[in-house]
mmCIF file of N, CA and C in Angstrom:
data_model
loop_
_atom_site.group_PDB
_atom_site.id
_atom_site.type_symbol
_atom_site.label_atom_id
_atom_site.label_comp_id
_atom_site.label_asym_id
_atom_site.label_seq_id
_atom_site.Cartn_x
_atom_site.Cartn_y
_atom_site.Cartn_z
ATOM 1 N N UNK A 10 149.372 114.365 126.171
ATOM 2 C CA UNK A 10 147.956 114.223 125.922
ATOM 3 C C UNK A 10 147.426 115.482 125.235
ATOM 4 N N UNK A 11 146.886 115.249 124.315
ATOM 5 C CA UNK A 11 146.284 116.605 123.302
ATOM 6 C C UNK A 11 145.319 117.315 124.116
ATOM 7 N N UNK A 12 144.446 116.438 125.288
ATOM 8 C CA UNK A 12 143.481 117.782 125.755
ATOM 9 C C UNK A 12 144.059 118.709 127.296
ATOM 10 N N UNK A 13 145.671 118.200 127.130
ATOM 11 C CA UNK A 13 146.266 118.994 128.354
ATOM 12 C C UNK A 13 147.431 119.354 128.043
ATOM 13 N N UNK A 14 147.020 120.019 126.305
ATOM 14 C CA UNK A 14 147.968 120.989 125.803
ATOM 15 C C UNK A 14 148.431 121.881 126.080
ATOM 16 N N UNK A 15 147.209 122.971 126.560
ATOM 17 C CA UNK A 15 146.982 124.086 126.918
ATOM 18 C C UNK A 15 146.253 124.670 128.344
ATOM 19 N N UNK A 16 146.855 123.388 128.754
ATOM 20 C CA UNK A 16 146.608 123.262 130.237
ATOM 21 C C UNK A 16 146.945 124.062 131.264
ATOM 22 N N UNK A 17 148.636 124.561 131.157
ATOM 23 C CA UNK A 17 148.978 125.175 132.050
ATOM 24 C C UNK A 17 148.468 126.819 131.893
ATOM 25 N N UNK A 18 148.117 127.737 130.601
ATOM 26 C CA UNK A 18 147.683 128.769 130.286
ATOM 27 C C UNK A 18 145.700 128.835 130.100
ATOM 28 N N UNK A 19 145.219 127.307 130.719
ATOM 29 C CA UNK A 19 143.842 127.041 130.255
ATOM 30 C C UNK A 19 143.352 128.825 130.584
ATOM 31 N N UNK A 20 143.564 129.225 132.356
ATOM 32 C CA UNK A 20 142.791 130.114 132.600
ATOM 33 C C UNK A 20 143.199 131.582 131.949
ATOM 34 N N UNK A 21 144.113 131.825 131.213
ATOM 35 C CA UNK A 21 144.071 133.301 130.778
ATOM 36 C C UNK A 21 143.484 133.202 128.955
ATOM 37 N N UNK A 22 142.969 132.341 128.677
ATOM 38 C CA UNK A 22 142.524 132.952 127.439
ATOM 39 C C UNK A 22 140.432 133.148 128.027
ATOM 40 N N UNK A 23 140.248 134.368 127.177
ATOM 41 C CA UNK A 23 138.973 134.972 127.732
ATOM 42 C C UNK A 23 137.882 133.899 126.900
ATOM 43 N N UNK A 24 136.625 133.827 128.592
ATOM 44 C CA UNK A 24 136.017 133.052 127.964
ATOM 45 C C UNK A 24 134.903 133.598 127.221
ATOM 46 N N UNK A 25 133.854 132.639 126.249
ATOM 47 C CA UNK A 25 132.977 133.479 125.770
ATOM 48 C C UNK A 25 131.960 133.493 126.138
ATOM 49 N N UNK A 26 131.375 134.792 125.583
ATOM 50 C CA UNK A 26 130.430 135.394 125.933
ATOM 51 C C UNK A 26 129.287 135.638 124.927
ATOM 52 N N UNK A 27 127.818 134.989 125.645
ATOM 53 C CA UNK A 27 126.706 135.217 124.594
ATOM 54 C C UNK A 27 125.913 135.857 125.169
ATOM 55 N N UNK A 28 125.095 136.687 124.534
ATOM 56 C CA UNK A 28 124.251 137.717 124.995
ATOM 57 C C UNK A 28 122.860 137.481 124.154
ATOM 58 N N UNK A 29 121.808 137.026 124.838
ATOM 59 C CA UNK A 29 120.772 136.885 124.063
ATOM 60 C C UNK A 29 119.858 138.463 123.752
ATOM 61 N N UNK A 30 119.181 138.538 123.098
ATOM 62 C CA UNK A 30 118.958 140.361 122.697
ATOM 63 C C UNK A 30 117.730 140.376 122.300
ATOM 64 N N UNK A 31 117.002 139.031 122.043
ATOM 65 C CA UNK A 31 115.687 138.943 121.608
ATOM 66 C C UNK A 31 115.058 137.684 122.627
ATOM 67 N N UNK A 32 114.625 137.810 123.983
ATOM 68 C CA UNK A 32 114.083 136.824 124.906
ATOM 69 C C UNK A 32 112.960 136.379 124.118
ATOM 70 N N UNK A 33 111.971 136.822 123.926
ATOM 71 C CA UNK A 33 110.672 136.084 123.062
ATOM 72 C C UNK A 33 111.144 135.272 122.309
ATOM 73 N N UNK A 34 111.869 135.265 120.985
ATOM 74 C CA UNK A 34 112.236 134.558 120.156
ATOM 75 C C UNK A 34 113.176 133.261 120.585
ATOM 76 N N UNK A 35 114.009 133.965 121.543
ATOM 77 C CA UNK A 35 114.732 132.903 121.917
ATOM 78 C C UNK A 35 114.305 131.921 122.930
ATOM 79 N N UNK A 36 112.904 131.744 123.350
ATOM 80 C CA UNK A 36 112.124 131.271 124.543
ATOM 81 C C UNK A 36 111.428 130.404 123.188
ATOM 82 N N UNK A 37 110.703 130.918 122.868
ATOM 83 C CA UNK A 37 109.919 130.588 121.380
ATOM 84 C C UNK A 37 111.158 129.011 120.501
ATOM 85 N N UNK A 38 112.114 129.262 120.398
ATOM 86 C CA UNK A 38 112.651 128.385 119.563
ATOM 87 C C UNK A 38 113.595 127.503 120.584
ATOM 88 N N UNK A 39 113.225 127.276 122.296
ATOM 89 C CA UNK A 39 113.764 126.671 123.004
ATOM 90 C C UNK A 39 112.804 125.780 122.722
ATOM 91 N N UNK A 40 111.037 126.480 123.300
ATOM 92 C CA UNK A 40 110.233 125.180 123.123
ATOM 93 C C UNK A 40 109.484 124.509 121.679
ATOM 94 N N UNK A 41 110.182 125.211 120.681
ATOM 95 C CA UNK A 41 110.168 124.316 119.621
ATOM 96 C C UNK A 41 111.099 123.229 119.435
ATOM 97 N N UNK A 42 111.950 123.138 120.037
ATOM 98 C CA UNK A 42 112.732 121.950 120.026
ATOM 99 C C UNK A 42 112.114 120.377 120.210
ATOM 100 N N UNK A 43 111.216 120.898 121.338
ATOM 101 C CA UNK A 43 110.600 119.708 122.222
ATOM 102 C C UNK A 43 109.687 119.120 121.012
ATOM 103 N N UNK A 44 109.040 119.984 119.907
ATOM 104 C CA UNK A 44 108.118 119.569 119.027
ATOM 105 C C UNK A 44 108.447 118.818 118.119
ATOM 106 N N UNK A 45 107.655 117.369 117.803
ATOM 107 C CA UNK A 45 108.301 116.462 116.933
ATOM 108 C C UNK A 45 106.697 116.260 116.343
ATOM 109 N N UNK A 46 106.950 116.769 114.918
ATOM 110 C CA UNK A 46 105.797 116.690 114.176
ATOM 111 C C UNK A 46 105.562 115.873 112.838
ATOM 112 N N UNK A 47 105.600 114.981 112.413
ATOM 113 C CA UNK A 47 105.217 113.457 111.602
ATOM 114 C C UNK A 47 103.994 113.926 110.616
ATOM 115 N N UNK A 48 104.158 113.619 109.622
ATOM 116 C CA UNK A 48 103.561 113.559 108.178
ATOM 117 C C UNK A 48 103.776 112.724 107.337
ATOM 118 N N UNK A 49 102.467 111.815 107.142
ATOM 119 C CA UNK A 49 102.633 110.376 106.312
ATOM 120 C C UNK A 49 101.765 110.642 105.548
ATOM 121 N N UNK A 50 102.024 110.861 104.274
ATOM 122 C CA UNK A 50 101.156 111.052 103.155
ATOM 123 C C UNK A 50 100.456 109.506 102.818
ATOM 124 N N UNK A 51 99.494 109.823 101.957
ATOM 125 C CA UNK A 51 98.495 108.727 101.967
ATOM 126 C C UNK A 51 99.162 107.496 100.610
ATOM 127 N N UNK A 52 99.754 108.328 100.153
ATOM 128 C CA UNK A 52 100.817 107.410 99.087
ATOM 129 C C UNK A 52 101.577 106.468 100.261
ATOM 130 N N UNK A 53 102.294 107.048 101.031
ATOM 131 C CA UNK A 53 102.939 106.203 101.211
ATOM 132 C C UNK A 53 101.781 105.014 102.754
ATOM 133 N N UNK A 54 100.800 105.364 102.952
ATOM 134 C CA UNK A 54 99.836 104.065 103.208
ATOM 135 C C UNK A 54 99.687 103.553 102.403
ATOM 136 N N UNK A 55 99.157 103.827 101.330
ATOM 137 C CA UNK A 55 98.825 102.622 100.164
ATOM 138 C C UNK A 55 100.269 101.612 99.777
ATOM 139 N N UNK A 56 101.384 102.336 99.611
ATOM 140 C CA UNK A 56 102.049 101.220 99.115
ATOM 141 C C UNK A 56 103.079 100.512 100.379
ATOM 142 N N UNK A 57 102.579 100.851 101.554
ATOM 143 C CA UNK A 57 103.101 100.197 102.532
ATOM 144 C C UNK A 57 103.538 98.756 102.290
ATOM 145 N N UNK A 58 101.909 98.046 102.007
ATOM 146 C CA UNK A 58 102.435 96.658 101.727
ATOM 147 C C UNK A 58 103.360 96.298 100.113
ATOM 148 N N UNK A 59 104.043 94.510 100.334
ATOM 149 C CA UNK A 59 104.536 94.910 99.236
ATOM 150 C C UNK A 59 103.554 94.010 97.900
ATOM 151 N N UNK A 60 104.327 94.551 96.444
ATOM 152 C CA UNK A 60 103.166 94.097 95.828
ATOM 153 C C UNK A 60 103.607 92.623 95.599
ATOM 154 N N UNK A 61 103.271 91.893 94.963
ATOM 155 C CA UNK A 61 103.121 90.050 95.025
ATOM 156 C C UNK A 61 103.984 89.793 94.187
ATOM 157 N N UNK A 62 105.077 88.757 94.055
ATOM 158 C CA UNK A 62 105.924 88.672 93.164
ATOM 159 C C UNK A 62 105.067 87.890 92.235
ATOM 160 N N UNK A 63 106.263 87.705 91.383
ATOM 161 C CA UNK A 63 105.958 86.264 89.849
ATOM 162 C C UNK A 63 106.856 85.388 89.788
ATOM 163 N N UNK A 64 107.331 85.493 90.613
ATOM 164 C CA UNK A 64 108.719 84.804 90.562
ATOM 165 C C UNK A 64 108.962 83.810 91.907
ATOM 166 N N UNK A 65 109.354 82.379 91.768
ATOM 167 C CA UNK A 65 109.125 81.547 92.934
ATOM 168 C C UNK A 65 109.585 82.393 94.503
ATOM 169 N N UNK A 66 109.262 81.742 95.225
ATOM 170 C CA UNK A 66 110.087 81.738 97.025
ATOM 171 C C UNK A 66 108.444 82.463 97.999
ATOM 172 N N UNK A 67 109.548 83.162 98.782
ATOM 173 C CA UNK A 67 108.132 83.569 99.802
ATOM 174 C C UNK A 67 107.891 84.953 99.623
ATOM 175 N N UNK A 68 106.961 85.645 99.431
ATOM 176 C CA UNK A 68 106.245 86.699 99.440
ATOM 177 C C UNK A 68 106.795 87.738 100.589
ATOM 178 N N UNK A 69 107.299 89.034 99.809
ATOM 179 C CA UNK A 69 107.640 89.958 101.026
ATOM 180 C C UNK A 69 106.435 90.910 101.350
ATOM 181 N N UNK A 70 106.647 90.780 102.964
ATOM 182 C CA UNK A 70 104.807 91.148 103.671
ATOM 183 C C UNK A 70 104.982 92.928 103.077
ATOM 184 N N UNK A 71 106.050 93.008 103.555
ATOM 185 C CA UNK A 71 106.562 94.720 103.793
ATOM 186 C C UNK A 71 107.406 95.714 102.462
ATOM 187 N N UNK A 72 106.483 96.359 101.626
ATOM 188 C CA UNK A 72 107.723 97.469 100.826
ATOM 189 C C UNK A 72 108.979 97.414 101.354
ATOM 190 N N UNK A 73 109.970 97.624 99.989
ATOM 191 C CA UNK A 73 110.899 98.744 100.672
ATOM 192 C C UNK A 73 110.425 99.478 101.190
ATOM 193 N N UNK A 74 109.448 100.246 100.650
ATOM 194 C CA UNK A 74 109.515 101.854 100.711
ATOM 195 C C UNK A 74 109.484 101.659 102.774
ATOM 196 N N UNK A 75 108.419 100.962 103.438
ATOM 197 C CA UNK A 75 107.886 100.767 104.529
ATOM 198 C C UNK A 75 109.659 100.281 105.228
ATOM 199 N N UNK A 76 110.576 99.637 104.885
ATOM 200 C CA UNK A 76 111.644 99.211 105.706
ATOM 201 C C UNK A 76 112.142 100.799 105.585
ATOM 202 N N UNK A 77 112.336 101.318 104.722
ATOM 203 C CA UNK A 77 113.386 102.226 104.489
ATOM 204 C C UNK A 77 112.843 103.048 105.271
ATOM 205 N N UNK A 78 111.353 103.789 105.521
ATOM 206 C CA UNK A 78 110.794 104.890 106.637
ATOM 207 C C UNK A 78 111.224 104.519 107.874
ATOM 208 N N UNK A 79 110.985 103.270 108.127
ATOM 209 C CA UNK A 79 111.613 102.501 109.797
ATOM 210 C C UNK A 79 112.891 102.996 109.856
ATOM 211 N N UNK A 80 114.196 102.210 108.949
ATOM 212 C CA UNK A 80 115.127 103.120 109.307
ATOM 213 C C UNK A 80 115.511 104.132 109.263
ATOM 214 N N UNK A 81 114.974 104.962 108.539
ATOM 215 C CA UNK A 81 115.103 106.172 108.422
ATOM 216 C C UNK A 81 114.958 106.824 109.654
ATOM 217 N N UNK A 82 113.369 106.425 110.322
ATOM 218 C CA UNK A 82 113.257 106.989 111.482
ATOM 219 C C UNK A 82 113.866 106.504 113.315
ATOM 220 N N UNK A 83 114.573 105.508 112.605
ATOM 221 C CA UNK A 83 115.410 104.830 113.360
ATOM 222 C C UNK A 83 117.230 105.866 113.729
ATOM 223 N N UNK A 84 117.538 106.220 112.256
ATOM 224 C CA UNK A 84 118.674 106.992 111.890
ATOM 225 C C UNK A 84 118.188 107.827 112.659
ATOM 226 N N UNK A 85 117.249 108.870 112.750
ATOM 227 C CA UNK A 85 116.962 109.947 113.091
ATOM 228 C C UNK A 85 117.072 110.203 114.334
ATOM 229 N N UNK A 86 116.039 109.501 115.212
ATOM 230 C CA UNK A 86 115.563 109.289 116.527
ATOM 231 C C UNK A 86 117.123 108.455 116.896
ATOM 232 N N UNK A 87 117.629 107.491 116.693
ATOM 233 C CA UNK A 87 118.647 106.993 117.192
ATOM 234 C C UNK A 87 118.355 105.724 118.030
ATOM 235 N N UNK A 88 117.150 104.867 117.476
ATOM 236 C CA UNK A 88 116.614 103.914 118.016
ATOM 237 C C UNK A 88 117.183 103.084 117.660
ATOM 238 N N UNK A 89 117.053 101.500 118.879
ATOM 239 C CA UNK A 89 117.157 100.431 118.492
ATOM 240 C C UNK A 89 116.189 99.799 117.657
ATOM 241 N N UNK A 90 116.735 98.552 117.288
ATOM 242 C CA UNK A 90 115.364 98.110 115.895
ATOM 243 C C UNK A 90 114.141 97.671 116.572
ATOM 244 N N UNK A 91 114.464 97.231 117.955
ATOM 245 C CA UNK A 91 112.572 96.873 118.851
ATOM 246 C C UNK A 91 111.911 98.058 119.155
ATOM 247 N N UNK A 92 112.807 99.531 119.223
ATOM 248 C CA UNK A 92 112.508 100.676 120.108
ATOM 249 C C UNK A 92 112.066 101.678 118.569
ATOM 250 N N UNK A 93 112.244 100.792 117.274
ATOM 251 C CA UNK A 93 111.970 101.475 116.128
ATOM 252 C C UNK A 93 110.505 100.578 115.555
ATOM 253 N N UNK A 94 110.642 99.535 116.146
ATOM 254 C CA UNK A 94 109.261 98.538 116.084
ATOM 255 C C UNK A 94 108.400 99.703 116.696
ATOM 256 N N UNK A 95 107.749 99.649 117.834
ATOM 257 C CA UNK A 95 107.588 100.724 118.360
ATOM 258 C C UNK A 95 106.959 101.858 118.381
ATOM 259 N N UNK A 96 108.011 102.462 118.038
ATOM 260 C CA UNK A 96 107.567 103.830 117.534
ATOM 261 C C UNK A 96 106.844 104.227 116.696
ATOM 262 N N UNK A 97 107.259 103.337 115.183
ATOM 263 C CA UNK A 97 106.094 103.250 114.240
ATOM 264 C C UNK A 97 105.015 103.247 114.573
ATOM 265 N N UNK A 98 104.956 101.891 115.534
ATOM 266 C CA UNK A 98 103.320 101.453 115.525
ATOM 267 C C UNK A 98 102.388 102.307 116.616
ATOM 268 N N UNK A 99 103.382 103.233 117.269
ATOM 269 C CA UNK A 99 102.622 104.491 117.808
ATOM 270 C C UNK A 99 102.087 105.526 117.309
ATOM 271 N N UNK A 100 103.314 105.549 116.127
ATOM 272 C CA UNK A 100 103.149 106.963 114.825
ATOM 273 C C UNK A 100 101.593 106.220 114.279
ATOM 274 N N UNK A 101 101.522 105.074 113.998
ATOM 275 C CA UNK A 101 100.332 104.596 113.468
ATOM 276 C C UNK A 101 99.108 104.807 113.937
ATOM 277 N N UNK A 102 99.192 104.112 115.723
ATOM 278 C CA UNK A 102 98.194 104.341 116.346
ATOM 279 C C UNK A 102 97.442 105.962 116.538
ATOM 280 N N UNK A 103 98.189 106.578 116.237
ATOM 281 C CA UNK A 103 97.954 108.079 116.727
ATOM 282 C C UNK A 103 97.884 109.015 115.411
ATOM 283 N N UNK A 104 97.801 108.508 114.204
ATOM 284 C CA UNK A 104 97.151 108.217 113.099
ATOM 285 C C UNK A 104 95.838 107.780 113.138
ATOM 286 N N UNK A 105 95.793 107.139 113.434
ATOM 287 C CA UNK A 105 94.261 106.133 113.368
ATOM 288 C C UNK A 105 94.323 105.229 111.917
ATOM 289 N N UNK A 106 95.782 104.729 111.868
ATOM 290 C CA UNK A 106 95.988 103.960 110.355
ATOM 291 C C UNK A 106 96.128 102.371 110.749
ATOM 292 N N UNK A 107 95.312 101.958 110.575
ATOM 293 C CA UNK A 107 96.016 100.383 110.738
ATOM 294 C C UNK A 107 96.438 99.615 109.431
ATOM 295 N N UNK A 108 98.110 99.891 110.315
ATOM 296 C CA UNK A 108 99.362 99.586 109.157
ATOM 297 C C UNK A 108 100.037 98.313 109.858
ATOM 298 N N UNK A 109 100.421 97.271 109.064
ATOM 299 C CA UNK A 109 101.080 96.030 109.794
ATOM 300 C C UNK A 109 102.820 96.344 109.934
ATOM 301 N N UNK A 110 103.302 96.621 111.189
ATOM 302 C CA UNK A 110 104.733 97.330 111.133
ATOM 303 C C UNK A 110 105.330 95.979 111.186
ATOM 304 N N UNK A 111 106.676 96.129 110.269
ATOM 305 C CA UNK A 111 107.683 95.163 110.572
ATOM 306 C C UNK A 111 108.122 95.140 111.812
ATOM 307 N N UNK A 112 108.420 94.066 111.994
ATOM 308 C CA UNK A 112 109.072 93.230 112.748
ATOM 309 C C UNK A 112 110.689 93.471 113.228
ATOM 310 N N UNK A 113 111.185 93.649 114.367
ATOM 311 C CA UNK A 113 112.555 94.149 114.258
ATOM 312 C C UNK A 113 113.622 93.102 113.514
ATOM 313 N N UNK A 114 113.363 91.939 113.624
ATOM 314 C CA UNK A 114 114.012 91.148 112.951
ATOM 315 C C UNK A 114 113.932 90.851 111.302
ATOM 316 N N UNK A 115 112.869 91.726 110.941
ATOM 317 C CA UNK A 115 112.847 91.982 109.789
ATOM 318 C C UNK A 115 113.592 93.002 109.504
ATOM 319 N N UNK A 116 113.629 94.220 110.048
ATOM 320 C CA UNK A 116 114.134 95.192 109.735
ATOM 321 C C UNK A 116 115.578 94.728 109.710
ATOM 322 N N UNK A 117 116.420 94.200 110.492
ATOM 323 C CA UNK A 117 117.468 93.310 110.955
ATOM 324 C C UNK A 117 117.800 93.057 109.233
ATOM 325 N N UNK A 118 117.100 91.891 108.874
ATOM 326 C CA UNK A 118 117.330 91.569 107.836
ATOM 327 C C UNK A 118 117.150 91.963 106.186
ATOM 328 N N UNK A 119 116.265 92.646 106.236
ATOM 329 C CA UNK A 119 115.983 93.982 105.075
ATOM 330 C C UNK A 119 116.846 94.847 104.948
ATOM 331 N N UNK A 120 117.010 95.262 105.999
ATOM 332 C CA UNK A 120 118.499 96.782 106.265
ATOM 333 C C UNK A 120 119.595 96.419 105.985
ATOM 334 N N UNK A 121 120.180 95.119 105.813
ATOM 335 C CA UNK A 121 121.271 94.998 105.688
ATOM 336 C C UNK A 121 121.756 95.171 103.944
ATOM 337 N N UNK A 122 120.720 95.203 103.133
ATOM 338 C CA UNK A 122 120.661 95.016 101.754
ATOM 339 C C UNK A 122 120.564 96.659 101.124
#
Protein backbone atom coordinates (compact mmCIF):
# COMPACT_ATOMS: atom_id res chain seq x y z
CA UNK A 1 0.00 0.00 0.00
CA UNK A 2 1.62 3.41 -1.05
CA UNK A 3 0.43 5.27 2.17
CA UNK A 4 2.30 2.56 4.43
CA UNK A 5 5.45 3.04 2.63
CA UNK A 6 7.12 4.79 5.07
CA UNK A 7 5.45 3.46 7.77
CA UNK A 8 7.85 1.70 9.70
CA UNK A 9 10.44 5.01 9.83
CA UNK A 10 6.95 7.38 9.86
CA UNK A 11 8.27 8.70 13.41
CA UNK A 12 11.96 9.77 12.82
CA UNK A 13 11.63 12.14 10.00
CA UNK A 14 11.22 15.80 11.78
CA UNK A 15 8.01 17.26 11.79
CA UNK A 16 7.21 20.75 10.61
CA UNK A 17 7.30 23.61 12.03
CA UNK A 18 5.43 27.06 11.50
CA UNK A 19 5.99 30.01 13.35
CA UNK A 20 3.63 32.82 12.87
CA UNK A 21 5.74 36.35 13.42
CA UNK A 22 3.07 38.79 12.52
CA UNK A 23 -0.30 37.90 14.92
CA UNK A 24 -2.32 41.04 13.65
CA UNK A 25 -1.98 40.20 10.13
CA UNK A 26 -2.36 36.77 10.54
CA UNK A 27 -5.73 37.17 12.74
CA UNK A 28 -6.73 39.86 10.08
CA UNK A 29 -6.55 37.35 7.02
CA UNK A 30 -8.14 34.38 9.18
CA UNK A 31 -11.30 36.54 9.38
CA UNK A 32 -11.18 37.54 5.92
CA UNK A 33 -11.76 34.26 4.82
CA UNK A 34 -15.26 34.16 6.29
CA UNK A 35 -15.97 37.33 3.88
CA UNK A 36 -17.85 36.60 0.71
CA UNK A 37 -18.38 39.78 -1.16
CA UNK A 38 -20.66 39.80 -4.65
CA UNK A 39 -20.67 42.49 -7.34
CA UNK A 40 -23.28 42.54 -10.11
CA UNK A 41 -22.79 45.24 -12.37
CA UNK A 42 -25.83 46.82 -13.84
CA UNK A 43 -24.91 45.44 -17.40
CA UNK A 44 -25.22 42.38 -16.41
CA UNK A 45 -29.12 43.19 -14.88
CA UNK A 46 -30.10 44.53 -17.98
CA UNK A 47 -29.19 41.69 -20.12
CA UNK A 48 -30.25 39.08 -17.69
CA UNK A 49 -33.26 38.36 -19.71
CA UNK A 50 -32.90 36.83 -23.06
CA UNK A 51 -33.49 38.87 -26.16
CA UNK A 52 -36.55 37.42 -28.50
CA UNK A 53 -35.67 35.24 -31.28
CA UNK A 54 -36.78 35.41 -35.22
CA UNK A 55 -36.60 32.25 -35.72
CA UNK A 56 -39.55 29.57 -35.00
CA UNK A 57 -39.86 27.32 -31.45
CA UNK A 58 -40.13 28.66 -27.85
CA UNK A 59 -38.58 31.72 -26.53
CA UNK A 60 -35.59 31.43 -24.08
CA UNK A 61 -36.83 33.25 -20.67
CA UNK A 62 -33.04 33.36 -19.47
CA UNK A 63 -29.49 34.77 -21.23
CA UNK A 64 -26.68 32.82 -21.48
CA UNK A 65 -24.96 35.30 -19.92
CA UNK A 66 -27.65 34.69 -16.63
CA UNK A 67 -27.11 30.50 -16.95
CA UNK A 68 -23.45 30.89 -17.16
CA UNK A 69 -23.26 33.36 -13.65
CA UNK A 70 -25.48 30.43 -11.96
CA UNK A 71 -22.93 28.04 -12.84
CA UNK A 72 -20.29 29.75 -12.39
CA UNK A 73 -21.39 30.45 -8.96
CA UNK A 74 -22.38 27.03 -8.58
CA UNK A 75 -18.51 25.90 -9.67
CA UNK A 76 -17.37 28.14 -7.06
CA UNK A 77 -19.50 27.68 -3.98
CA UNK A 78 -19.80 23.90 -4.93
CA UNK A 79 -23.58 23.87 -5.03
CA UNK A 80 -26.18 21.71 -6.12
CA UNK A 81 -28.40 23.12 -9.03
CA UNK A 82 -31.63 23.72 -6.34
CA UNK A 83 -28.93 24.97 -3.66
CA UNK A 84 -27.63 27.28 -6.79
CA UNK A 85 -31.45 28.19 -7.48
CA UNK A 86 -31.17 29.65 -4.23
CA UNK A 87 -28.50 31.36 -3.71
CA UNK A 88 -28.98 33.55 -6.60
CA UNK A 89 -32.25 34.52 -5.63
CA UNK A 90 -30.76 35.57 -2.22
CA UNK A 91 -27.77 37.37 -3.99
CA UNK A 92 -30.89 39.12 -5.60
CA UNK A 93 -32.96 39.65 -2.71
CA UNK A 94 -30.19 41.36 -0.81
CA UNK A 95 -29.65 43.45 -3.84
CA UNK A 96 -32.97 44.77 -3.87
CA UNK A 97 -33.04 43.55 -7.78
CA UNK A 98 -35.97 41.79 -8.89
CA UNK A 99 -34.39 39.33 -11.29
CA UNK A 100 -36.44 36.11 -12.49
CA UNK A 101 -33.72 33.22 -11.49
CA UNK A 102 -33.70 30.07 -13.45
CA UNK A 103 -35.00 27.26 -12.57
CA UNK A 104 -32.71 24.27 -11.54
CA UNK A 105 -34.00 22.25 -14.20
CA UNK A 106 -33.21 24.77 -16.46
CA UNK A 107 -29.93 25.17 -15.47
CA UNK A 108 -29.89 21.16 -15.80
CA UNK A 109 -30.61 21.69 -19.26
CA UNK A 110 -28.76 24.90 -20.48
CA UNK A 111 -25.42 23.65 -18.78
CA UNK A 112 -25.18 20.83 -20.57
CA UNK A 113 -24.56 22.83 -23.95
Amino acid sequence: MPYKFNDARRNKFPKAKYRVTNCSEYNESLRQRGDVTLWVSDDVVQNWASPRRKTRGGQARYSDLAIEICLTLRAVFRLLLRQTQGFVLSIAKLMGIDLAVPDFSILSRRGKG
